[in-house]
Amino acid sequence: ATPAEEKDLVIIGGGVAGYVAAIKAGQEGLKVACIEKRGSLGGTCLNVGCIPSKSLLENSRIYHQIQHDVKNRGIDVGDVKLNLTQMMKAKDTSVSGLTKGIEFLFKKNNVEYIKGAGRFEDQNTVAVDLTDGGNSVVRGKNILIATGSEATPFPGLEIDEKKVVTSNGAIALTEVPKKMIVIGGGIIGLEMGSVWSRLGSEVTVVEFLGAIGGPGMDAEIAKSIQKTLAKQGMKFMLNTKVTNGDASGEGVKIDVEAAKGGKAQTLDADVVLCAIGRRPYTQGLGLDKIGLETDSKGRIVIDSEYRTKIPHIRVIGDCTFGPMLAHKAEEEAVAAVEYLTKSYGHVNYNAIPAVMYTHPEVAWVGQNEQELKEEGVKYKVGSFPFTANSRAKTNLDTEGMVKFLADAETDRILGVHIIGPNAGEMIAEGTLALEYGASTEDVGRTSHAHPTLSEAFKEAAMSTYAKAIHY
Ligand code: FAD
Ligand code: NAI
């Protein structure tokens, strides 16, 4: 083999973490290569995660709304039919447009894109099994691991991505299942459950805990969105565990019982979605060859500057600590490259927003009430319902509220929790407020355009230190 050129930075994984780091490194003038084995850039998020799921969420919402919520708006429509093939094509178009866009950005920023699977040969050398056959070797002064995550399998239920699916299969079903069981009432379960419920499936969500929403969601908000989703037709079995599954027959049979033990029953479904969380993906990477460790959850261990115990090897994104979110991966990518080129970087882990793209959306940033109680923090609460917001009223979309949690003494904002139309956009203001250490009074005394949904944000802040005007 020819001796490999040494790069300043070799990145393994071309997901959000890896591709953003590659572009940033290119911008900083580093010689950089990014190895990706999937055949396209963008990782889970662009190919099978954030982007395809949001395409299906938006289009299924429009379909559902045309069926159920246009007559009262003065719009009479004829027969409404679902064209699932076209809906999937629209999704694929969004995905391919975005993934190709990253290839373009790689070229623009002088990033070498190596198509293949990388594995450590030694602490500075990565061997690549090339997608088009053969292999090659790339050496790096620095190496960044950004290999992401995969769905955690449910023991005893074999995934075929047709009848028993993870989110990978759930974004690509070729017909609407009559009955769908979702194991896990976290973000994936509720988003993908919403899609298929809107398209006509009878969806039952089985959740081990006593609340839906997964980790981080405020308990009051979780109860509220559960009520709303139930009204939309989804069924929920909380405090319930799945004990067994059988997909050998025509459909799938799932045995469930009360989480604390109790009466068992068997549920039938055409499709079962396993959405019980995701785990870091480091398979085939050869971590053991260079002596790198993972913790009990499979996360590669790093310090606060993303360094492993081999200081020139860093790790970011889903395969290490922190929430498994695309924008978290993106922040880390920029910071990791800055640590390399400038010796400083910055990610504020207390101000990473989370959004669930159901309708209404749920979004939050900072701490929730359960956490504040647990920590014994003295806090005050303010809230404002969208039923009292003029824009929500004109939109005939008034479900939900904005809720502020602030320090009882200093009024500093500790958390913002929103359930409502466009919550995912609105939370950006909460994130900025938190990042700048704002008080609820800072927000309440800031002018917000009328009539906008964001006035509910302002009035919720006002209600925390004084009183809202319109409620
Ligand atoms: P990944 O995106 O998983 O990328 C890692 C890449 O590395 C992969 O492409 C993989 O092929 C490649 N790779 C792995 N090993 C090797 C190797 N040895 N050699 C070469 N390449 C390798 N997050 C949000 O913030 N908002 C959302 O709306 C959202 N929606 C989601 C919906 C779904 C259905 C799912 C599953 C996830 C969603 N997420 C969302 C989470 C988001 O997708 C992840 O947090 C994000 O993709 C993490 O980026 P990453 O680069 O760390 O990992
Ligand atoms: P999750 O951690 O959000 O939720 C998993 C749920 O499954 C939890 O409520 C858990 O209690 C439950 N569960 C676990 N084991 C169970 C069992 N045996 N039986 C019944 N319930 C069980 O994980 P999810 O939904 O799989 O998503 C993974 C990650 O992907 C998310 O945490 C998030 O980081 C990311 N994601 C983000 C999205 C967004 O930002 N909009 C969208 C989709 C995914």
JSON list of N, CA and C in Angstrom, two decimals, residues 50 106 114 153 245 305 308 380 466:
[
{"chain": "A", "resi": 50, "resn": "CYS", "atom": "N", "xyz": [-34.46, 12.70, 12.20]},
{"chain": "A", "resi": 50, "resn": "CYS", "atom": "CA", "xyz": [-35.12, 14.00, 12.28]},
{"chain": "A", "resi": 50, "resn": "CYS", "atom": "C", "xyz": [-35.88, 14.36, 10.99]},
{"chain": "A", "resi": 106, "resn": "PHE", "atom": "N", "xyz": [-19.11, 19.88, 1.70]},
{"chain": "A", "resi": 106, "resn": "PHE", "atom": "CA", "xyz": [-17.79, 19.25, 1.87]},
{"chain": "A", "resi": 106, "resn": "PHE", "atom": "C", "xyz": [-16.84, 19.76, 0.80]},
{"chain": "A", "resi": 114, "resn": "ILE", "atom": "N", "xyz": [-14.54, 10.18, 2.49]},
{"chain": "A", "resi": 114, "resn": "ILE", "atom": "CA", "xyz": [-14.12, 8.80, 2.20]},
{"chain": "A", "resi": 114, "resn": "ILE", "atom": "C", "xyz": [-15.30, 7.88, 2.46]},
{"chain": "A", "resi": 153, "resn": "PRO", "atom": "N", "xyz": [-32.48, -2.81, 20.87]},
{"chain": "A", "resi": 153, "resn": "PRO", "atom": "CA", "xyz": [-33.43, -3.86, 20.53]},
{"chain": "A", "resi": 153, "resn": "PRO", "atom": "C", "xyz": [-34.22, -4.31, 21.75]},
{"chain": "A", "resi": 245, "resn": "GLY", "atom": "N", "xyz": [-43.01, -11.42, 23.04]},
{"chain": "A", "resi": 245, "resn": "GLY", "atom": "CA", "xyz": [-43.58, -11.10, 21.74]},
{"chain": "A", "resi": 245, "resn": "GLY", "atom": "C", "xyz": [-43.45, -12.28, 20.81]},
{"chain": "A", "resi": 305, "resn": "GLU", "atom": "N", "xyz": [-13.36, 18.26, 27.55]},
{"chain": "A", "resi": 305, "resn": "GLU", "atom": "CA", "xyz": [-12.97, 18.82, 26.24]},
{"chain": "A", "resi": 305, "resn": "GLU", "atom": "C", "xyz": [-13.09, 17.75, 25.15]},
{"chain": "A", "resi": 308, "resn": "THR", "atom": "N", "xyz": [-10.59, 11.56, 24.83]},
{"chain": "A", "resi": 308, "resn": "THR", "atom": "CA", "xyz": [-10.48, 10.26, 25.48]},
{"chain": "A", "resi": 308, "resn": "THR", "atom": "C", "xyz": [-9.16, 10.27, 26.24]},
{"chain": "A", "resi": 380, "resn": "LYS", "atom": "N", "xyz": [-40.61, 29.60, 41.55]},
{"chain": "A", "resi": 380, "resn": "LYS", "atom": "CA", "xyz": [-41.99, 30.03, 41.32]},
{"chain": "A", "resi": 380, "resn": "LYS", "atom": "C", "xyz": [-42.40, 29.65, 39.90]},
{"chain": "A", "resi": 466, "resn": "ALA", "atom": "N", "xyz": [-45.44, 39.10, 37.98]},
{"chain": "A", "resi": 466, "resn": "ALA", "atom": "CA", "xyz": [-46.58, 39.98, 38.29]},
{"chain": "A", "resi": 466, "resn": "ALA", "atom": "C", "xyz": [-47.86, 39.24, 37.85]}
]
